[in-house]
PDB file of N, CA and C in Angstrom:
ATOM      1  N   MET A   1      -7.765  -3.783   5.508  1.00  0.00           N
ATOM      2  CA  MET A   1      -7.045  -3.914   3.894  1.00  0.00           C
ATOM      3  C   MET A   1      -8.896  -4.043   3.551  1.00  0.00           C
ATOM      4  N   SER A   2      -9.360  -5.082   3.827  1.00  0.00           N
ATOM      5  CA  SER A   2     -10.345  -5.863   3.425  1.00  0.00           C
ATOM      6  C   SER A   2     -11.476  -4.650   3.039  1.00  0.00           C
ATOM      7  N   LEU A   3     -11.710  -3.765   3.835  1.00  0.00           N
ATOM      8  CA  LEU A   3     -12.726  -2.563   3.593  1.00  0.00           C
ATOM      9  C   LEU A   3     -12.411  -1.961   2.309  1.00  0.00           C
ATOM     10  N   HIS A   4     -11.054  -1.566   2.253  1.00  0.00           N
ATOM     11  CA  HIS A   4     -10.374  -0.994   0.809  1.00  0.00           C
ATOM     12  C   HIS A   4     -10.756  -1.969  -0.342  1.00  0.00           C
ATOM     13  N   ILE A   5     -10.577  -3.140  -0.447  1.00  0.00           N
ATOM     14  CA  ILE A   5     -10.683  -4.126  -1.162  1.00  0.00           C
ATOM     15  C   ILE A   5     -12.418  -4.177  -1.847  1.00  0.00           C
ATOM     16  N   ASP A   6     -13.208  -4.174  -0.879  1.00  0.00           N
ATOM     17  CA  ASP A   6     -14.402  -4.183  -0.911  1.00  0.00           C
ATOM     18  C   ASP A   6     -15.016  -3.308  -1.602  1.00  0.00           C
ATOM     19  N   SER A   7     -14.445  -1.706  -0.995  1.00  0.00           N
ATOM     20  CA  SER A   7     -14.847  -0.516  -1.635  1.00  0.00           C
ATOM     21  C   SER A   7     -14.424  -0.346  -3.145  1.00  0.00           C
ATOM     22  N   LEU A   8     -12.985  -0.895  -3.372  1.00  0.00           N
ATOM     23  CA  LEU A   8     -12.459  -0.830  -4.874  1.00  0.00           C
ATOM     24  C   LEU A   8     -13.103  -1.566  -5.571  1.00  0.00           C
ATOM     25  N   ALA A   9     -13.768  -2.736  -5.087  1.00  0.00           N
ATOM     26  CA  ALA A   9     -14.840  -3.673  -6.104  1.00  0.00           C
ATOM     27  C   ALA A   9     -15.937  -3.257  -6.225  1.00  0.00           C
ATOM     28  N   ASP A  10     -16.494  -2.628  -5.341  1.00  0.00           N
ATOM     29  CA  ASP A  10     -17.632  -1.913  -5.796  1.00  0.00           C
ATOM     30  C   ASP A  10     -17.890  -0.658  -6.530  1.00  0.00           C
ATOM     31  N   LEU A  11     -16.672   0.252  -6.455  1.00  0.00           N
ATOM     32  CA  LEU A  11     -16.443   1.325  -7.300  1.00  0.00           C
ATOM     33  C   LEU A  11     -16.024   0.999  -8.615  1.00  0.00           C
ATOM     34  N   VAL A  12     -15.423  -0.096  -8.724  1.00  0.00           N
ATOM     35  CA  VAL A  12     -15.236  -0.684 -10.133  1.00  0.00           C
ATOM     36  C   VAL A  12     -16.338  -1.230 -10.800  1.00  0.00           C
ATOM     37  N   ARG A  13     -16.905  -1.675 -10.228  1.00  0.00           N
ATOM     38  CA  ARG A  13     -18.257  -2.509 -10.368  1.00  0.00           C
ATOM     39  C   ARG A  13     -19.228  -1.319 -10.990  1.00  0.00           C
ATOM     40  N   GLY A  14     -19.293  -0.500 -10.549  1.00  0.00           N
ATOM     41  CA  GLY A  14     -20.266   0.721 -10.484  1.00  0.00           C
ATOM     42  C   GLY A  14     -19.820   1.731 -11.930  1.00  0.00           C
ATOM     43  N   ALA A  15     -18.320   1.774 -11.794  1.00  0.00           N
ATOM     44  CA  ALA A  15     -17.920   2.182 -13.148  1.00  0.00           C
ATOM     45  C   ALA A  15     -17.548   1.564 -14.375  1.00  0.00           C
ATOM     46  N   VAL A  16     -17.618   0.371 -14.337  1.00  0.00           N
ATOM     47  CA  VAL A  16     -17.460  -0.323 -15.343  1.00  0.00           C
ATOM     48  C   VAL A  16     -18.211  -0.935 -15.967  1.00  0.00           C
ATOM     49  N   SER A  17     -19.782  -1.071 -15.440  1.00  0.00           N
ATOM     50  CA  SER A  17     -20.589  -1.755 -15.618  1.00  0.00           C
ATOM     51  C   SER A  17     -21.265  -1.344 -17.241  1.00  0.00           C
ATOM     52  N   GLY A  18     -20.940  -0.056 -17.690  1.00  0.00           N
ATOM     53  CA  GLY A  18     -21.337  -0.391 -19.152  1.00  0.00           C
ATOM     54  C   GLY A  18     -20.485  -0.836 -20.127  1.00  0.00           C
ATOM     55  N   GLY A  19     -21.107  -0.896 -21.082  1.00  0.00           N
ATOM     56  CA  GLY A  19     -19.991  -1.395 -22.392  1.00  0.00           C
ATOM     57  C   GLY A  19     -19.094  -0.527 -22.907  1.00  0.00           C
ATOM     58  N   ASP A  20     -19.493   0.657 -22.620  1.00  0.00           N
ATOM     59  CA  ASP A  20     -18.491   1.826 -23.170  1.00  0.00           C
ATOM     60  C   ASP A  20     -17.320   2.214 -21.981  1.00  0.00           C
ATOM     61  N   THR A  21     -17.211   1.401 -21.272  1.00  0.00           N
ATOM     62  CA  THR A  21     -16.269   1.952 -19.984  1.00  0.00           C
ATOM     63  C   THR A  21     -14.994   2.292 -20.550  1.00  0.00           C
ATOM     64  N   THR A  22     -14.090   3.315 -20.104  1.00  0.00           N
ATOM     65  CA  THR A  22     -12.804   3.534 -20.487  1.00  0.00           C
ATOM     66  C   THR A  22     -11.715   3.135 -19.421  1.00  0.00           C
ATOM     67  N   ARG A  23     -10.592   4.019 -19.640  1.00  0.00           N
ATOM     68  CA  ARG A  23      -9.600   3.359 -18.847  1.00  0.00           C
ATOM     69  C   ARG A  23      -9.832   4.620 -17.928  1.00  0.00           C
ATOM     70  N   GLU A  24      -9.960   5.673 -18.486  1.00  0.00           N
ATOM     71  CA  GLU A  24     -10.363   6.682 -17.556  1.00  0.00           C
ATOM     72  C   GLU A  24     -11.224   6.383 -16.248  1.00  0.00           C
ATOM     73  N   ASP A  25     -12.562   5.775 -16.732  1.00  0.00           N
ATOM     74  CA  ASP A  25     -13.685   5.338 -15.922  1.00  0.00           C
ATOM     75  C   ASP A  25     -13.073   4.643 -14.595  1.00  0.00           C
ATOM     76  N   PHE A  26     -12.094   3.625 -15.161  1.00  0.00           N
ATOM     77  CA  PHE A  26     -11.307   2.629 -14.320  1.00  0.00           C
ATOM     78  C   PHE A  26     -10.306   3.280 -13.330  1.00  0.00           C
ATOM     79  N   GLU A  27      -9.734   4.225 -13.719  1.00  0.00           N
ATOM     80  CA  GLU A  27      -8.540   4.912 -12.844  1.00  0.00           C
ATOM     81  C   GLU A  27      -9.345   5.735 -11.781  1.00  0.00           C
ATOM     82  N   ARG A  28     -10.544   6.355 -12.480  1.00  0.00           N
ATOM     83  CA  ARG A  28     -11.357   7.431 -11.658  1.00  0.00           C
ATOM     84  C   ARG A  28     -11.864   6.437 -10.275  1.00  0.00           C
ATOM     85  N   ALA A  29     -12.317   5.407 -10.712  1.00  0.00           N
ATOM     86  CA  ALA A  29     -12.627   4.108  -9.249  1.00  0.00           C
ATOM     87  C   ALA A  29     -11.789   3.947  -8.335  1.00  0.00           C
ATOM     88  N   LEU A  30     -10.501   3.895  -9.241  1.00  0.00           N
ATOM     89  CA  LEU A  30      -9.101   3.384  -8.408  1.00  0.00           C
ATOM     90  C   LEU A  30      -8.839   4.462  -7.456  1.00  0.00           C
ATOM     91  N   ASP A  31      -9.140   5.679  -8.039  1.00  0.00           N
ATOM     92  CA  ASP A  31      -8.601   7.094  -7.211  1.00  0.00           C
ATOM     93  C   ASP A  31      -9.734   7.153  -6.107  1.00  0.00           C
ATOM     94  N   GLN A  32     -10.781   6.656  -6.069  1.00  0.00           N
ATOM     95  CA  GLN A  32     -12.096   7.080  -5.241  1.00  0.00           C
ATOM     96  C   GLN A  32     -11.340   5.989  -3.963  1.00  0.00           C
ATOM     97  N   ALA A  33     -11.349   4.764  -4.630  1.00  0.00           N
ATOM     98  CA  ALA A  33     -10.974   3.771  -3.362  1.00  0.00           C
ATOM     99  C   ALA A  33      -9.665   3.983  -2.714  1.00  0.00           C
ATOM    100  N   PHE A  34      -8.602   4.387  -3.673  1.00  0.00           N
ATOM    101  CA  PHE A  34      -7.270   5.200  -3.005  1.00  0.00           C
ATOM    102  C   PHE A  34      -6.718   5.766  -3.442  1.00  0.00           C
ATOM    103  N   PRO A  35      -7.200   7.219  -2.723  1.00  0.00           N
ATOM    104  CA  PRO A  35      -6.920   8.379  -3.116  1.00  0.00           C
ATOM    105  C   PRO A  35      -5.374   8.767  -3.485  1.00  0.00           C
ATOM    106  N   ARG A  36      -4.774   9.511  -4.340  1.00  0.00           N
ATOM    107  CA  ARG A  36      -3.513   9.738  -4.513  1.00  0.00           C
ATOM    108  C   ARG A  36      -3.049  10.455  -3.921  1.00  0.00           C
ATOM    109  N   ASP A  37      -2.444  10.738  -2.572  1.00  0.00           N
ATOM    110  CA  ASP A  37      -1.781  11.777  -1.553  1.00  0.00           C
ATOM    111  C   ASP A  37      -0.444  11.390  -1.622  1.00  0.00           C
ATOM    112  N   GLN A  38       0.052  10.687  -2.752  1.00  0.00           N
ATOM    113  CA  GLN A  38       1.561  10.191  -2.595  1.00  0.00           C
ATOM    114  C   GLN A  38       2.389  11.336  -3.506  1.00  0.00           C
ATOM    115  N   LEU A  39       3.631  11.386  -2.764  1.00  0.00           N
ATOM    116  CA  LEU A  39       4.515  12.303  -3.437  1.00  0.00           C
ATOM    117  C   LEU A  39       5.274  11.444  -4.966  1.00  0.00           C
ATOM    118  N   ASP A  40       5.412  12.504  -6.090  1.00  0.00           N
ATOM    119  CA  ASP A  40       6.128  11.736  -6.945  1.00  0.00           C
ATOM    120  C   ASP A  40       7.721  11.651  -6.601  1.00  0.00           C
ATOM    121  N   PRO A  41       8.516  10.648  -6.650  1.00  0.00           N
ATOM    122  CA  PRO A  41       9.601   9.964  -5.967  1.00  0.00           C
ATOM    123  C   PRO A  41      10.696  11.007  -6.629  1.00  0.00           C
ATOM    124  N   PHE A  42      10.368  11.364  -7.603  1.00  0.00           N
ATOM    125  CA  PHE A  42      11.615  12.267  -8.420  1.00  0.00           C
ATOM    126  C   PHE A  42      11.019  13.568  -8.760  1.00  0.00           C
ATOM    127  N   GLU A  43       9.971  14.348  -7.888  1.00  0.00           N
ATOM    128  CA  GLU A  43       9.711  15.492  -8.396  1.00  0.00           C
ATOM    129  C   GLU A  43      10.003  16.479  -6.794  1.00  0.00           C
ATOM    130  N   GLY A  44      10.604  17.546  -6.765  1.00  0.00           N
ATOM    131  CA  GLY A  44      10.682  18.173  -5.932  1.00  0.00           C
ATOM    132  C   GLY A  44      11.500  19.857  -6.150  1.00  0.00           C
ATOM    133  N   THR A  45      11.788  20.380  -5.250  1.00  0.00           N
ATOM    134  CA  THR A  45      12.548  21.836  -5.468  1.00  0.00           C
ATOM    135  C   THR A  45      13.933  21.853  -5.304  1.00  0.00           C
ATOM    136  N   GLY A  46      14.418  20.712  -4.668  1.00  0.00           N
ATOM    137  CA  GLY A  46      15.987  20.272  -4.462  1.00  0.00           C
ATOM    138  C   GLY A  46      16.275  20.988  -3.193  1.00  0.00           C
ATOM    139  N   SER A  47      15.439  21.447  -2.473  1.00  0.00           N
ATOM    140  CA  SER A  47      15.811  22.088  -1.034  1.00  0.00           C
ATOM    141  C   SER A  47      14.912  21.729   0.164  1.00  0.00           C
ATOM    142  N   GLU A  48      14.020  20.804  -0.202  1.00  0.00           N
ATOM    143  CA  GLU A  48      12.858  20.417   1.088  1.00  0.00           C
ATOM    144  C   GLU A  48      13.234  19.469   2.016  1.00  0.00           C
ATOM    145  N   GLU A  49      12.611  19.765   3.049  1.00  0.00           N
ATOM    146  CA  GLU A  49      12.928  18.600   4.224  1.00  0.00           C
ATOM    147  C   GLU A  49      11.987  17.685   4.158  1.00  0.00           C
ATOM    148  N   TYR A  50      12.139  16.064   4.339  1.00  0.00           N
ATOM    149  CA  TYR A  50      11.570  15.123   4.119  1.00  0.00           C
ATOM    150  C   TYR A  50      11.548  14.551   5.513  1.00  0.00           C
ATOM    151  N   LEU A  51      10.443  13.598   5.447  1.00  0.00           N
ATOM    152  CA  LEU A  51      10.490  12.865   6.959  1.00  0.00           C
ATOM    153  C   LEU A  51      10.338  11.385   6.215  1.00  0.00           C
ATOM    154  N   VAL A  52      11.512  10.531   6.293  1.00  0.00           N
ATOM    155  CA  VAL A  52      11.912   9.297   5.754  1.00  0.00           C
ATOM    156  C   VAL A  52      11.919   8.211   7.239  1.00  0.00           C
ATOM    157  N   GLY A  53      11.190   6.997   6.612  1.00  0.00           N
ATOM    158  CA  GLY A  53      10.851   6.234   7.411  1.00  0.00           C
ATOM    159  C   GLY A  53      11.180   4.542   6.903  1.00  0.00           C
ATOM    160  N   TRP A  54      10.871   3.618   7.727  1.00  0.00           N
ATOM    161  CA  TRP A  54      10.911   2.387   7.002  1.00  0.00           C
ATOM    162  C   TRP A  54      10.386   1.551   8.095  1.00  0.00           C
ATOM    163  N   THR A  55       9.730   0.175   7.838  1.00  0.00           N
ATOM    164  CA  THR A  55       9.404  -0.566   8.719  1.00  0.00           C
ATOM    165  C   THR A  55      10.319  -1.928   8.669  1.00  0.00           C
ATOM    166  N   ILE A  56      10.872  -2.297   9.899  1.00  0.00           N
ATOM    167  CA  ILE A  56      11.567  -3.154  10.123  1.00  0.00           C
ATOM    168  C   ILE A  56      10.690  -4.237  11.357  1.00  0.00           C
ATOM    169  N   ASP A  57      10.863  -5.631  10.832  1.00  0.00           N
ATOM    170  CA  ASP A  57      10.280  -6.383  11.905  1.00  0.00           C
ATOM    171  C   ASP A  57      11.238  -7.177  12.849  1.00  0.00           C
ATOM    172  N   GLN A  58      11.081  -7.038  13.974  1.00  0.00           N
ATOM    173  CA  GLN A  58      12.087  -7.388  14.867  1.00  0.00           C
ATOM    174  C   GLN A  58      11.257  -8.179  16.335  1.00  0.00           C
ATOM    175  N   ASP A  59      12.102  -9.235  16.535  1.00  0.00           N
ATOM    176  CA  ASP A  59      11.525  -9.975  18.045  1.00  0.00           C
ATOM    177  C   ASP A  59      12.440  -9.544  18.664  1.00  0.00           C
ATOM    178  N   ALA A  60      11.544  -9.470  19.764  1.00  0.00           N
ATOM    179  CA  ALA A  60      12.163  -8.935  21.306  1.00  0.00           C
ATOM    180  C   ALA A  60      11.249  -9.011  22.460  1.00  0.00           C
ATOM    181  N   ALA A  61      11.730  -8.650  23.405  1.00  0.00           N
ATOM    182  CA  ALA A  61      11.049  -8.710  24.833  1.00  0.00           C
ATOM    183  C   ALA A  61       9.976  -7.681  25.180  1.00  0.00           C
ATOM    184  N   SER A  62      10.508  -6.426  24.037  1.00  0.00           N
ATOM    185  CA  SER A  62      10.102  -5.095  24.818  1.00  0.00           C
ATOM    186  C   SER A  62      10.079  -4.479  23.846  1.00  0.00           C
ATOM    187  N   PRO A  63       9.524  -3.233  23.410  1.00  0.00           N
ATOM    188  CA  PRO A  63       9.664  -2.241  22.673  1.00  0.00           C
ATOM    189  C   PRO A  63      10.899  -1.760  22.794  1.00  0.00           C
ATOM    190  N   ALA A  64      11.334  -1.359  23.826  1.00  0.00           N
ATOM    191  CA  ALA A  64      12.508  -0.756  24.079  1.00  0.00           C
ATOM    192  C   ALA A  64      13.658  -1.640  23.495  1.00  0.00           C
ATOM    193  N   GLU A  65      13.671  -2.729  23.745  1.00  0.00           N
ATOM    194  CA  GLU A  65      14.511  -3.853  23.240  1.00  0.00           C
ATOM    195  C   GLU A  65      14.456  -3.973  21.806  1.00  0.00           C
ATOM    196  N   ALA A  66      13.464  -4.029  21.258  1.00  0.00           N
ATOM    197  CA  ALA A  66      13.355  -4.284  19.703  1.00  0.00           C
ATOM    198  C   ALA A  66      13.997  -3.132  19.028  1.00  0.00           C
ATOM    199  N   ALA A  67      13.926  -1.619  19.674  1.00  0.00           N
ATOM    200  CA  ALA A  67      14.672  -0.465  18.973  1.00  0.00           C
ATOM    201  C   ALA A  67      16.004  -0.597  19.306  1.00  0.00           C
ATOM    202  N   SER A  68      16.639  -1.219  20.406  1.00  0.00           N
ATOM    203  CA  SER A  68      17.950  -1.256  20.755  1.00  0.00           C
ATOM    204  C   SER A  68      18.486  -2.639  19.948  1.00  0.00           C
ATOM    205  N   LYS A  69      17.836  -3.670  19.580  1.00  0.00           N
ATOM    206  CA  LYS A  69      18.384  -4.494  18.516  1.00  0.00           C
ATOM    207  C   LYS A  69      18.348  -3.906  16.967  1.00  0.00           C
ATOM    208  N   VAL A  70      17.584  -3.122  16.726  1.00  0.00           N
ATOM    209  CA  VAL A  70      17.465  -2.824  15.200  1.00  0.00           C
ATOM    210  C   VAL A  70      18.759  -1.528  15.144  1.00  0.00           C
ATOM    211  N   TRP A  71      18.905  -0.717  16.288  1.00  0.00           N
ATOM    212  CA  TRP A  71      20.045  -0.038  16.082  1.00  0.00           C
ATOM    213  C   TRP A  71      21.381  -0.854  16.032  1.00  0.00           C
ATOM    214  N   ARG A  72      21.144  -1.787  16.926  1.00  0.00           N
ATOM    215  CA  ARG A  72      22.971  -2.677  16.692  1.00  0.00           C
ATOM    216  C   ARG A  72      22.898  -3.518  15.920  1.00  0.00           C
ATOM    217  N   GLU A  73      21.934  -4.457  15.351  1.00  0.00           N
ATOM    218  CA  GLU A  73      21.838  -5.244  14.372  1.00  0.00           C
ATOM    219  C   GLU A  73      21.739  -4.816  12.936  1.00  0.00           C
ATOM    220  N   VAL A  74      20.606  -4.188  12.808  1.00  0.00           N
ATOM    221  CA  VAL A  74      20.127  -3.704  11.598  1.00  0.00           C
ATOM    222  C   VAL A  74      21.366  -2.658  10.866  1.00  0.00           C
ATOM    223  N   PHE A  75      21.414  -1.361  11.993  1.00  0.00           N
ATOM    224  CA  PHE A  75      22.209  -0.363  11.485  1.00  0.00           C
ATOM    225  C   PHE A  75      23.820  -0.637  11.677  1.00  0.00           C
ATOM    226  N   GLN A  76      23.819  -1.659  12.512  1.00  0.00           N
ATOM    227  CA  GLN A  76      25.520  -2.187  12.782  1.00  0.00           C
ATOM    228  C   GLN A  76      26.081  -0.966  13.652  1.00  0.00           C
ATOM    229  N   ARG A  77      25.480  -0.346  14.681  1.00  0.00           N
ATOM    230  CA  ARG A  77      25.845   0.810  15.699  1.00  0.00           C
ATOM    231  C   ARG A  77      26.615   0.389  16.567  1.00  0.00           C
ATOM    232  N   GLY A  78      26.982  -0.874  17.005  1.00  0.00           N
ATOM    233  CA  GLY A  78      27.719  -1.505  18.093  1.00  0.00           C
ATOM    234  C   GLY A  78      26.885  -1.459  19.624  1.00  0.00           C
ATOM    235  N   PRO A  79      27.502  -1.688  20.442  1.00  0.00           N
ATOM    236  CA  PRO A  79      27.126  -1.890  21.814  1.00  0.00           C
ATOM    237  C   PRO A  79      27.048  -0.789  22.446  1.00  0.00           C
ATOM    238  N   TRP A  80      27.511   0.588  21.688  1.00  0.00           N
ATOM    239  CA  TRP A  80      27.095   1.886  23.084  1.00  0.00           C
ATOM    240  C   TRP A  80      25.940   2.755  22.657  1.00  0.00           C
ATOM    241  N   GLN A  81      25.591   3.239  23.522  1.00  0.00           N
ATOM    242  CA  GLN A  81      24.500   4.115  23.465  1.00  0.00           C
ATOM    243  C   GLN A  81      24.812   5.081  22.661  1.00  0.00           C
ATOM    244  N   PRO A  82      23.526   5.436  21.752  1.00  0.00           N
ATOM    245  CA  PRO A  82      23.801   6.663  20.546  1.00  0.00           C
ATOM    246  C   PRO A  82      23.964   8.084  21.501  1.00  0.00           C
ATOM    247  N   SER A  83      24.321   9.001  20.962  1.00  0.00           N
ATOM    248  CA  SER A  83      24.199  10.388  21.266  1.00  0.00           C
ATOM    249  C   SER A  83      23.075  10.968  20.683  1.00  0.00           C
ATOM    250  N   ALA A  84      22.566  12.029  21.349  1.00  0.00           N
ATOM    251  CA  ALA A  84      21.289  12.871  20.759  1.00  0.00           C
ATOM    252  C   ALA A  84      21.641  13.303  19.303  1.00  0.00           C
ATOM    253  N   ASP A  85      22.640  13.567  18.790  1.00  0.00           N
ATOM    254  CA  ASP A  85      22.693  14.037  17.546  1.00  0.00           C
ATOM    255  C   ASP A  85      22.773  12.712  16.343  1.00  0.00           C
ATOM    256  N   GLU A  86      22.394  11.577  16.752  1.00  0.00           N
ATOM    257  CA  GLU A  86      22.442  10.529  15.781  1.00  0.00           C
ATOM    258  C   GLU A  86      21.011  10.425  15.553  1.00  0.00           C
ATOM    259  N   GLY A  87      20.514   9.448  14.329  1.00  0.00           N
ATOM    260  CA  GLY A  87      19.273   9.259  13.963  1.00  0.00           C
ATOM    261  C   GLY A  87      18.703   8.290  14.844  1.00  0.00           C
ATOM    262  N   CYS A  88      18.429   8.436  15.951  1.00  0.00           N
ATOM    263  CA  CYS A  88      18.181   7.017  17.011  1.00  0.00           C
ATOM    264  C   CYS A  88      16.824   7.069  17.616  1.00  0.00           C
ATOM    265  N   VAL A  89      15.777   7.830  16.954  1.00  0.00           N
ATOM    266  CA  VAL A  89      14.415   7.909  17.298  1.00  0.00           C
ATOM    267  C   VAL A  89      13.612   7.044  16.778  1.00  0.00           C
ATOM    268  N   PHE A  90      13.100   5.914  17.287  1.00  0.00           N
ATOM    269  CA  PHE A  90      12.055   4.800  16.683  1.00  0.00           C
ATOM    270  C   PHE A  90      10.637   4.678  17.271  1.00  0.00           C
ATOM    271  N   THR A  91       9.800   4.616  16.191  1.00  0.00           N
ATOM    272  CA  THR A  91       8.461   4.452  16.924  1.00  0.00           C
ATOM    273  C   THR A  91       8.319   2.954  16.561  1.00  0.00           C
ATOM    274  N   VAL A  92       7.923   2.271  17.631  1.00  0.00           N
ATOM    275  CA  VAL A  92       7.774   0.817  17.610  1.00  0.00           C
ATOM    276  C   VAL A  92       6.485   0.794  17.822  1.00  0.00           C
ATOM    277  N   SER A  93       5.785  -0.386  17.240  1.00  0.00           N
ATOM    278  CA  SER A  93       4.340  -0.820  17.077  1.00  0.00           C
ATOM    279  C   SER A  93       4.031  -2.178  17.405  1.00  0.00           C
ATOM    280  N   ARG A  94       2.913  -2.205  18.069  1.00  0.00           N
ATOM    281  CA  ARG A  94       2.442  -3.869  17.878  1.00  0.00           C
ATOM    282  C   ARG A  94       0.972  -3.908  18.275  1.00  0.00           C
ATOM    283  N   GLU A  95       0.210  -4.574  17.001  1.00  0.00           N
ATOM    284  CA  GLU A  95      -1.320  -4.562  17.286  1.00  0.00           C
ATOM    285  C   GLU A  95      -1.873  -3.274  17.274  1.00  0.00           C
ATOM    286  N   GLY A  96      -1.723  -2.271  16.845  1.00  0.00           N
ATOM    287  CA  GLY A  96      -2.068  -0.971  16.694  1.00  0.00           C
ATOM    288  C   GLY A  96      -1.821   0.223  17.672  1.00  0.00           C
ATOM    289  N   GLN A  97      -0.575  -0.707  18.810  1.00  0.00           N
ATOM    290  CA  GLN A  97      -0.333   0.371  19.859  1.00  0.00           C
ATOM    291  C   GLN A  97       0.980   0.858  19.195  1.00  0.00           C
ATOM    292  N   ARG A  98       1.448   2.073  19.928  1.00  0.00           N
ATOM    293  CA  ARG A  98       2.844   2.750  19.402  1.00  0.00           C
ATOM    294  C   ARG A  98       3.408   3.332  20.597  1.00  0.00           C
ATOM    295  N   VAL A  99       4.853   3.470  20.412  1.00  0.00           N
ATOM    296  CA  VAL A  99       5.401   4.064  21.285  1.00  0.00           C
ATOM    297  C   VAL A  99       6.626   4.431  20.630  1.00  0.00           C
ATOM    298  N   GLU A 100       6.871   5.913  20.981  1.00  0.00           N
ATOM    299  CA  GLU A 100       8.480   6.517  20.767  1.00  0.00           C
ATOM    300  C   GLU A 100       9.431   6.162  21.461  1.00  0.00           C
ATOM    301  N   ILE A 101      10.666   5.799  20.898  1.00  0.00           N
ATOM    302  CA  ILE A 101      11.720   5.791  21.811  1.00  0.00           C
ATOM    303  C   ILE A 101      12.944   6.066  21.262  1.00  0.00           C
ATOM    304  N   ASP A 102      13.548   6.927  22.244  1.00  0.00           N
ATOM    305  CA  ASP A 102      14.807   8.106  21.938  1.00  0.00           C
ATOM    306  C   ASP A 102      15.941   7.178  22.700  1.00  0.00           C
ATOM    307  N   LEU A 103      16.533   6.387  21.966  1.00  0.00           N
ATOM    308  CA  LEU A 103      17.622   5.622  22.667  1.00  0.00           C
ATOM    309  C   LEU A 103      18.849   6.099  22.941  1.00  0.00           C
ATOM    310  N   SER A 104      18.736   7.592  22.819  1.00  0.00           N
ATOM    311  CA  SER A 104      19.875   8.507  23.146  1.00  0.00           C
ATOM    312  C   SER A 104      19.540   9.031  24.517  1.00  0.00           C
ATOM    313  N   ASP A 105      18.237   8.650  25.157  1.00  0.00           N
ATOM    314  CA  ASP A 105      17.745   9.020  26.402  1.00  0.00           C
ATOM    315  C   ASP A 105      18.204   8.253  27.484  1.00  0.00           C
ATOM    316  N   GLU A 106      18.513   8.821  28.755  1.00  0.00           N
ATOM    317  CA  GLU A 106      19.266   7.942  29.638  1.00  0.00           C
ATOM    318  C   GLU A 106      18.322   7.111  30.446  1.00  0.00           C
ATOM    319  N   HIS A 107      17.071   6.987  29.989  1.00  0.00           N
ATOM    320  CA  HIS A 107      16.057   6.063  30.301  1.00  0.00           C
ATOM    321  C   HIS A 107      16.577   4.686  29.654  1.00  0.00           C
ATOM    322  N   PHE A 108      17.238   4.617  28.715  1.00  0.00           N
ATOM    323  CA  PHE A 108      17.435   3.618  27.917  1.00  0.00           C
ATOM    324  C   PHE A 108      19.209   2.945  27.743  1.00  0.00           C
ATOM    325  N   ALA A 109      19.776   3.601  28.983  1.00  0.00           N
ATOM    326  CA  ALA A 109      21.164   3.460  28.985  1.00  0.00           C
ATOM    327  C   ALA A 109      21.384   1.970  29.391  1.00  0.00           C
ATOM    328  N   HIS A 110      20.562   1.308  30.137  1.00  0.00           N
ATOM    329  CA  HIS A 110      20.845   0.060  30.652  1.00  0.00           C
ATOM    330  C   HIS A 110      20.743  -1.033  29.446  1.00  0.00           C
ATOM    331  N   LEU A 111      20.203  -0.732  28.250  1.00  0.00           N
ATOM    332  CA  LEU A 111      20.412  -1.646  27.337  1.00  0.00           C
ATOM    333  C   LEU A 111      21.618  -1.549  26.705  1.00  0.00           C
ATOM    334  N   PHE A 112      22.456  -1.065  26.807  1.00  0.00           N
ATOM    335  CA  PHE A 112      23.659  -0.785  26.130  1.00  0.00           C
ATOM    336  C   PHE A 112      24.888  -0.827  27.164  1.00  0.00           C
ATOM    337  N   SER A 113      24.469  -1.396  28.189  1.00  0.00           N
ATOM    338  CA  SER A 113      25.362  -1.493  29.386  1.00  0.00           C
ATOM    339  C   SER A 113      26.427  -2.858  29.355  1.00  0.00           C
ATOM    340  N   ASP A 114      26.030  -3.717  28.087  1.00  0.00           N
ATOM    341  CA  ASP A 114      26.924  -5.208  27.724  1.00  0.00           C
ATOM    342  C   ASP A 114      28.199  -4.815  27.187  1.00  0.00           C
TER     343      ASP A 114
END
């Protein structure tokens, strides 16, 4: 994040150093530091498929336990292992490392045996 802020500061300084700086100059500098590759939240054709995700902080002893705790506590799904047709695949990350966990997989059944 620090690199982006430093880049933004340098670009803005360069773009707005003259006395006749416009709003467009400032926005151009922002776009160079933070490119706009985002979707408009209200624009679409009405029949597109979207990947929807969110971030949830969870304390746990392992990535698998973190995913199962979110499944049970945040989504309030109970103590049973989810089936493959439920949205139960989580990407769990810590300190830049990531792992994908499909809680319907038999490897995670032991997390639901209580």
